[in-house]
CSV table of C-alpha atoms and ligand atoms in Angstrom, one decimal:
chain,number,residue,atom,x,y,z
A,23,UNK,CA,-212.1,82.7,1.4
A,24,UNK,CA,-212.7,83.6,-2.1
A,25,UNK,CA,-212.2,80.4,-4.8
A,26,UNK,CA,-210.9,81.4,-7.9
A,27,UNK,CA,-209.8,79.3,-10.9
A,28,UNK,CA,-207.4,76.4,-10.0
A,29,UNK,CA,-204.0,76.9,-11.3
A,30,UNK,CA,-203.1,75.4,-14.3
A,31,UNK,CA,-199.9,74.2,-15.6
A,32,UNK,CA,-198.6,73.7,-18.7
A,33,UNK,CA,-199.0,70.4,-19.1
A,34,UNK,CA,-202.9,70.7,-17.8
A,35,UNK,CA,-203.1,73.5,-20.8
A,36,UNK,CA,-201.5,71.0,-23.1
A,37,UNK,CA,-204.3,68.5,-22.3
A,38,UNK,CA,-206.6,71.4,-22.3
A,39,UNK,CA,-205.5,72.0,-26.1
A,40,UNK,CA,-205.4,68.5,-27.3
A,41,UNK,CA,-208.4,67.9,-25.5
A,42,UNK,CA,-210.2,70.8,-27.5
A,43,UNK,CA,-208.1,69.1,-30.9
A,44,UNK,CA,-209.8,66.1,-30.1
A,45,UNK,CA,-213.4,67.4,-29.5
A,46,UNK,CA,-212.8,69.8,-33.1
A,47,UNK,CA,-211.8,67.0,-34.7
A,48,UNK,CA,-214.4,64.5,-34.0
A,49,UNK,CA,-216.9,67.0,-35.0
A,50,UNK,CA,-215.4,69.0,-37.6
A,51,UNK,CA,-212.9,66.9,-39.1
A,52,UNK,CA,-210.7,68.3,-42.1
A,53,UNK,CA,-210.1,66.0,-45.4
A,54,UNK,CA,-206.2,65.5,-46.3
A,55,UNK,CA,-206.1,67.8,-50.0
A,56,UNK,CA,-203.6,65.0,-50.9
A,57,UNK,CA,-204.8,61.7,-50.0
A,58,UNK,CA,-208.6,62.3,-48.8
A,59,UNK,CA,-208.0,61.0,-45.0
A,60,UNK,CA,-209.8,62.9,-42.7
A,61,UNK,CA,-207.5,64.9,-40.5
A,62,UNK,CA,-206.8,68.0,-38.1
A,63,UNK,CA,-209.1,70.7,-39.9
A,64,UNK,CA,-206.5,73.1,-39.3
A,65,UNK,CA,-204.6,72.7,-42.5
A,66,UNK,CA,-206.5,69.8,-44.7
A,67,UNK,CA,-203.6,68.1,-44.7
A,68,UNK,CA,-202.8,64.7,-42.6
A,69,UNK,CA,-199.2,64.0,-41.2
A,70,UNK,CA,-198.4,61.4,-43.5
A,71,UNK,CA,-198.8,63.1,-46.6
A,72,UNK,CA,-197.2,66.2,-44.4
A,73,UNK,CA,-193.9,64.1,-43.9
A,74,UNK,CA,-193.4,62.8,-47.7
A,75,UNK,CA,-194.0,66.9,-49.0
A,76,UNK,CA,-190.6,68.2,-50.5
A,77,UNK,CA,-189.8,71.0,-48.1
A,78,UNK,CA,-186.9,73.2,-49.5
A,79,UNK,CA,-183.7,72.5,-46.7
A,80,UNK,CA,-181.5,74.4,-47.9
A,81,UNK,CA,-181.2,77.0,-51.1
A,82,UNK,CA,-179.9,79.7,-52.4
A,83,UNK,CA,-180.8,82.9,-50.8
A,84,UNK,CA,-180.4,84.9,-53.9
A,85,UNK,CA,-182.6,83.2,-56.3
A,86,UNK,CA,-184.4,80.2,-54.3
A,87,UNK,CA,-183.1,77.1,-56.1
A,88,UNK,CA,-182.6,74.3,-54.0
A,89,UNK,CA,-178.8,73.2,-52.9
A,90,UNK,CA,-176.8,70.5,-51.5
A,91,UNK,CA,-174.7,73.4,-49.1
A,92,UNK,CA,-173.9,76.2,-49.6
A,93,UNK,CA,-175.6,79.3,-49.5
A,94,UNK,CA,-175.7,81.5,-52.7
A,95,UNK,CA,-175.8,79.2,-56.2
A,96,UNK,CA,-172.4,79.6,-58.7
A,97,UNK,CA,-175.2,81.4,-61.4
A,98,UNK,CA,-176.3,83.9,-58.2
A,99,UNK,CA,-172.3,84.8,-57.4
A,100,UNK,CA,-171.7,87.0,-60.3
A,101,UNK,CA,-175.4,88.5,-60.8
A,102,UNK,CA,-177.2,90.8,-59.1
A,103,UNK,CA,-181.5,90.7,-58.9
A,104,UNK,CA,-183.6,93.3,-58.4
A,105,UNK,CA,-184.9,91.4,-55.5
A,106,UNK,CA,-182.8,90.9,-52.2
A,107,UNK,CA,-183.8,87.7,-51.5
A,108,UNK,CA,-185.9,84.5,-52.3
A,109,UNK,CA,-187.9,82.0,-49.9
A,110,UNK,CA,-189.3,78.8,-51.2
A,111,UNK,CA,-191.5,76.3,-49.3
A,112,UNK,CA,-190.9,73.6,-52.0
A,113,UNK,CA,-189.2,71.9,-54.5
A,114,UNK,CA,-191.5,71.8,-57.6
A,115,UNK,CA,-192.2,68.5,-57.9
A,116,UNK,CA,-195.6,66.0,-57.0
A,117,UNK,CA,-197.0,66.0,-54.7
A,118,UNK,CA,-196.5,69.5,-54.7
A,119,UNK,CA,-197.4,70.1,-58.5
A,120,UNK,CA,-201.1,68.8,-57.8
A,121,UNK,CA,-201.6,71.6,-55.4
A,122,UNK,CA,-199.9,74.3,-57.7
A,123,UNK,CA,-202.0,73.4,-60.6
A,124,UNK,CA,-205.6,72.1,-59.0
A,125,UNK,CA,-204.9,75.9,-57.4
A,126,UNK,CA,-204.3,77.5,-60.6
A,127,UNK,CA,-206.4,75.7,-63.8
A,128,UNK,CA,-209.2,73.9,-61.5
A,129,UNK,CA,-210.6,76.5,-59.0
A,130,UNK,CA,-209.6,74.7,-56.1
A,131,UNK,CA,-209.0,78.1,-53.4
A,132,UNK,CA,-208.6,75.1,-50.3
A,133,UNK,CA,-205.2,74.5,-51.7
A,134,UNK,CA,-204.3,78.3,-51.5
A,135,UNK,CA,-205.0,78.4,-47.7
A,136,UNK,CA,-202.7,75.0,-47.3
A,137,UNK,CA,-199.6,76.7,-49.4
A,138,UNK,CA,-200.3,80.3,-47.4
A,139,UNK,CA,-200.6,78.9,-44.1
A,140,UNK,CA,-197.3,76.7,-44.7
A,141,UNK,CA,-195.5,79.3,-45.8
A,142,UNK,CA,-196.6,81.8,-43.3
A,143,UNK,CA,-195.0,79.1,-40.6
A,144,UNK,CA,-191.5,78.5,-42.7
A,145,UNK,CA,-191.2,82.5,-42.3
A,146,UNK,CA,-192.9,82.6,-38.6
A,147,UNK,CA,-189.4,80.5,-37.6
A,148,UNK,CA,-187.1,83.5,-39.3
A,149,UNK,CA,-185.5,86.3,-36.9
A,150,UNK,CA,-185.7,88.8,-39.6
A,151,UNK,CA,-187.8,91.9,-39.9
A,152,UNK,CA,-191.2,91.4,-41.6
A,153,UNK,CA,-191.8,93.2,-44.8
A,154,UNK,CA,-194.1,96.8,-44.3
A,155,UNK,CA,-196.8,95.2,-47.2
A,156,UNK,CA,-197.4,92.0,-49.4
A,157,UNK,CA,-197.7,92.3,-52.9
A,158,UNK,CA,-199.0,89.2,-54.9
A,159,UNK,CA,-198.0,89.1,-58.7
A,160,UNK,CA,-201.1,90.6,-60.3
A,161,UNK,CA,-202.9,89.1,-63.1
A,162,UNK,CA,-203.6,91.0,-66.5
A,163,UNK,CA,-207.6,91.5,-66.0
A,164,UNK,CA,-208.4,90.0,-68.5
A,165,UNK,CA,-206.7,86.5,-66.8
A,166,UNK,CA,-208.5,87.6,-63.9
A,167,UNK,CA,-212.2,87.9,-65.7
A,168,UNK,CA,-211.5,84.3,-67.7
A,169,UNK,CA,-210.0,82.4,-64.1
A,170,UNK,CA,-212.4,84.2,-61.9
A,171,UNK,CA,-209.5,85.0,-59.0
A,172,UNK,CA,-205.5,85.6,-58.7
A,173,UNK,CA,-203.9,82.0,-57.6
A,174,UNK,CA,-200.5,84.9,-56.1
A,175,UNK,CA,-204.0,87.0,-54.1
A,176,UNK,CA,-205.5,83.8,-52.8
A,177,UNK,CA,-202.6,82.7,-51.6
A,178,UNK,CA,-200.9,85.9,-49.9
A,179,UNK,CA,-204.6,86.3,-48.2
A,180,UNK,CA,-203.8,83.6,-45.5
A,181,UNK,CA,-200.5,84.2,-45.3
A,182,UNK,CA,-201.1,87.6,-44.2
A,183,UNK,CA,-203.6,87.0,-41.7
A,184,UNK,CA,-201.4,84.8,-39.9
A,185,UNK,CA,-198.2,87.2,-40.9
A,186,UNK,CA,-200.7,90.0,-39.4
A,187,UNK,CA,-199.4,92.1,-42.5
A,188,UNK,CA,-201.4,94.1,-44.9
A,189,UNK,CA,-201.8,93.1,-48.5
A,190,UNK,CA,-202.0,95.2,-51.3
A,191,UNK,CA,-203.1,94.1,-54.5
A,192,UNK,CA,-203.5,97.5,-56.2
A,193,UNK,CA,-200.2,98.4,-55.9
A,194,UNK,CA,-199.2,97.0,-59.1
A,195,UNK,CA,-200.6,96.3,-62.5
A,196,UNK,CA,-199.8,93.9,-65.2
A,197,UNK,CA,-201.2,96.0,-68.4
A,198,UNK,CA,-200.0,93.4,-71.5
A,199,UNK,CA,-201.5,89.9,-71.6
A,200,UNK,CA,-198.8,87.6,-72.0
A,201,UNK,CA,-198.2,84.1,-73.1
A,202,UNK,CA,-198.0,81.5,-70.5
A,203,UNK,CA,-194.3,81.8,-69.1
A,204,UNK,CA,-194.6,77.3,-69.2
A,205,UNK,CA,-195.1,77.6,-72.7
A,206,UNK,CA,-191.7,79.4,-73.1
A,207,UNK,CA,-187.8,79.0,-73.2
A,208,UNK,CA,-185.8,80.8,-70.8
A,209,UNK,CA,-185.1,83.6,-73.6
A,210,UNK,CA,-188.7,83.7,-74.9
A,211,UNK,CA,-189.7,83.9,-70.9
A,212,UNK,CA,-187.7,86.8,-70.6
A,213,UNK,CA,-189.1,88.8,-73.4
A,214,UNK,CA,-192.5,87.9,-72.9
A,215,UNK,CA,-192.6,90.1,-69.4
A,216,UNK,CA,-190.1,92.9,-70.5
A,217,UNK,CA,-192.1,95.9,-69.4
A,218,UNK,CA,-195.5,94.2,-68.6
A,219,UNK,CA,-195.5,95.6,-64.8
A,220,UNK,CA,-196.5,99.0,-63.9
A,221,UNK,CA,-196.7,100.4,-59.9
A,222,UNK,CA,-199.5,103.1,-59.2
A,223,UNK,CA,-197.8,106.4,-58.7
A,224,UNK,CA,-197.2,107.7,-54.9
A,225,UNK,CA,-196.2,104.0,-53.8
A,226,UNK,CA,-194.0,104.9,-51.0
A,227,UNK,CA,-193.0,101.6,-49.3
A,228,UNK,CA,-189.5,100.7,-48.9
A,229,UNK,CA,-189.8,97.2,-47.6
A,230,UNK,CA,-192.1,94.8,-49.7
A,231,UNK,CA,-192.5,90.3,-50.3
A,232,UNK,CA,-193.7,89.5,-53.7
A,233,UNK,CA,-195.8,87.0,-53.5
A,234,UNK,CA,-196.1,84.0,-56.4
A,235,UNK,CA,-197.3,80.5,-56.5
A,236,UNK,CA,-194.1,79.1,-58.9
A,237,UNK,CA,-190.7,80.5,-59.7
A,238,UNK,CA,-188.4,78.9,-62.7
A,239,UNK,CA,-186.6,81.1,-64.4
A,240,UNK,CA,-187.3,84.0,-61.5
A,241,UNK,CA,-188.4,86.6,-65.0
A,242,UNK,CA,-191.7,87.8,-63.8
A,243,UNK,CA,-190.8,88.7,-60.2
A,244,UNK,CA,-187.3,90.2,-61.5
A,245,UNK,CA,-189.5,92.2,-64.1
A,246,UNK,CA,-192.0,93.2,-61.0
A,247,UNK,CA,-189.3,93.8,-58.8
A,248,UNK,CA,-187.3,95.8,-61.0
A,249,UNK,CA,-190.8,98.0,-61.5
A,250,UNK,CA,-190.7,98.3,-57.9
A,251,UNK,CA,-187.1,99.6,-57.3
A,252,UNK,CA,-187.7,102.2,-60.0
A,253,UNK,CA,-190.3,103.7,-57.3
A,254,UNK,CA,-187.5,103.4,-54.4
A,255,UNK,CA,-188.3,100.2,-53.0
A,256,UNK,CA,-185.1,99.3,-51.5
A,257,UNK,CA,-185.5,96.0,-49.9
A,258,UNK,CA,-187.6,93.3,-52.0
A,259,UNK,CA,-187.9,89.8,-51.1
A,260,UNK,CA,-190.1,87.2,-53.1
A,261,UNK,CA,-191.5,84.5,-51.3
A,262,UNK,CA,-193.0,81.5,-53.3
A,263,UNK,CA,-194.8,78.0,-52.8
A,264,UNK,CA,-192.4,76.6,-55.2
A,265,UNK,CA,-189.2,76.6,-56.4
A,266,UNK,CA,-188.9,75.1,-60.2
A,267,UNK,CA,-185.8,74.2,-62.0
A,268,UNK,CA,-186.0,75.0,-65.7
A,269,UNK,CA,-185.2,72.2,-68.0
A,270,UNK,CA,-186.7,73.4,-71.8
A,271,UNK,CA,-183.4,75.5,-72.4
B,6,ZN,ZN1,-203.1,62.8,-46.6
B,7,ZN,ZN1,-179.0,81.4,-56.8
């Protein structure tokens, strides 16, 4: 009689797995980006600095800002965005603002692949329809030249690959350089990215995710967004690392 492969249940494959966890991490071990443990390479981050993270629970679908209950804000009720819809993964607050600026002002790409990949599993749980194309917020090139990379690209890179969605990063330009939206009040941030976003002719998606690392007023992916509906895109969402409340008003 032929042999072939014993059967295996699941709880043999679970063993299998955390067997193979084991092995990977006794030889490649992964250091925590928070606390410098070694951990589960996977993500470079260990549980315990996993559990005190400030996941968003629950927030407003309109414009991201965390709430107690309900689902659209009191500001969100009587506006309308150019965007349908926003997804955070976090409050902005630490640990979460050593990532978002050791990301952004101190070249460290590892923390991009920990916000992507933890975002890409907070929308891997949603029933709704995936977006056709990622867009990250583009960087005025001459940003680009002086930081050397685009914190929004280096972030939407994992999240696509794990999304299995295409990214395009040509899709959209930002042609003024502007002043750092932190540096600004709300009104000043709102001028300063009036009109800054441009989409390449021909773009014919209808279904698109902005992708950024912060949102605090929501200005520069309302300005992009807005771009984008001029060119027909009827369905936006924004999906960011970070949901900031804005408190120099
Ligand atoms: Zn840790
Ligand atoms: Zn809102």
């Amino acid at each position: 009689m032929e042999r072939g492969w014993p059967d295996v249940n699941h709880r043999d494959a679970r063993k299998v797995n955390n067997c193979m966890d084991s092995i990977q991490f006794g030889l490649f071990p992964g250091v925590c980006s928070l606390c410098g443990d070694l951990c589960r390479p996977v993500l470079d981050l260990c549980d315990a600095c996993r559990a005190d993270l400030p996941f968003q629970s629950n927030a407003c679908r309109c414009c991201g800002i965390s709430l107690p209950m309900s689902e659209v804000c009191g500001h969100c009720l009587g506006e309308t965005h150019a965007y349908r819809h926003v997804v955070g993964l976090f409050d902005y607050r630490p640990p979460v603002d050593t990532l978002i600026l050791g990301l952004k002002y101190r070249g460290k790409l590892s923390y991009a692949r920990l916000l992507g990949r933890l975002l890409a599993e907070k929308l891997l749980q949603r029933e709704e329809d995936l977006p056709e194309v990622i867009i990250p917020v583009p960087l005025h090139s001459r940003r680009l030249q002086e930081r050397g990379y685009n914190q929004s690209l280096e972030i939407a890179r994992p999240l696509a690959h794990k999304l299995r969605l295409p990214i395009d990063f040509r899709a959209c330009q930002r042609h003024r350089m502007t002043a750092a939206q932190s540096t600004l009040t709300a009104s000043e941030r709102q001028q300063n990215v009036r009109g800054v976003f441009s989409v390449k002719p021909g773009f014919k998606k209808k279904h698109i995710a902005i992708v950024d690392d912060v949102m605090t007023t929501g200005y520069t992916v309302a300005a992009l967004a807005q771009q984008l509906r001029n060119c027909g895109v009827s369905n936006i969402e924004v999906w960011i690392c970070a949901r900031a409340a804005l408190t120099n008003t």
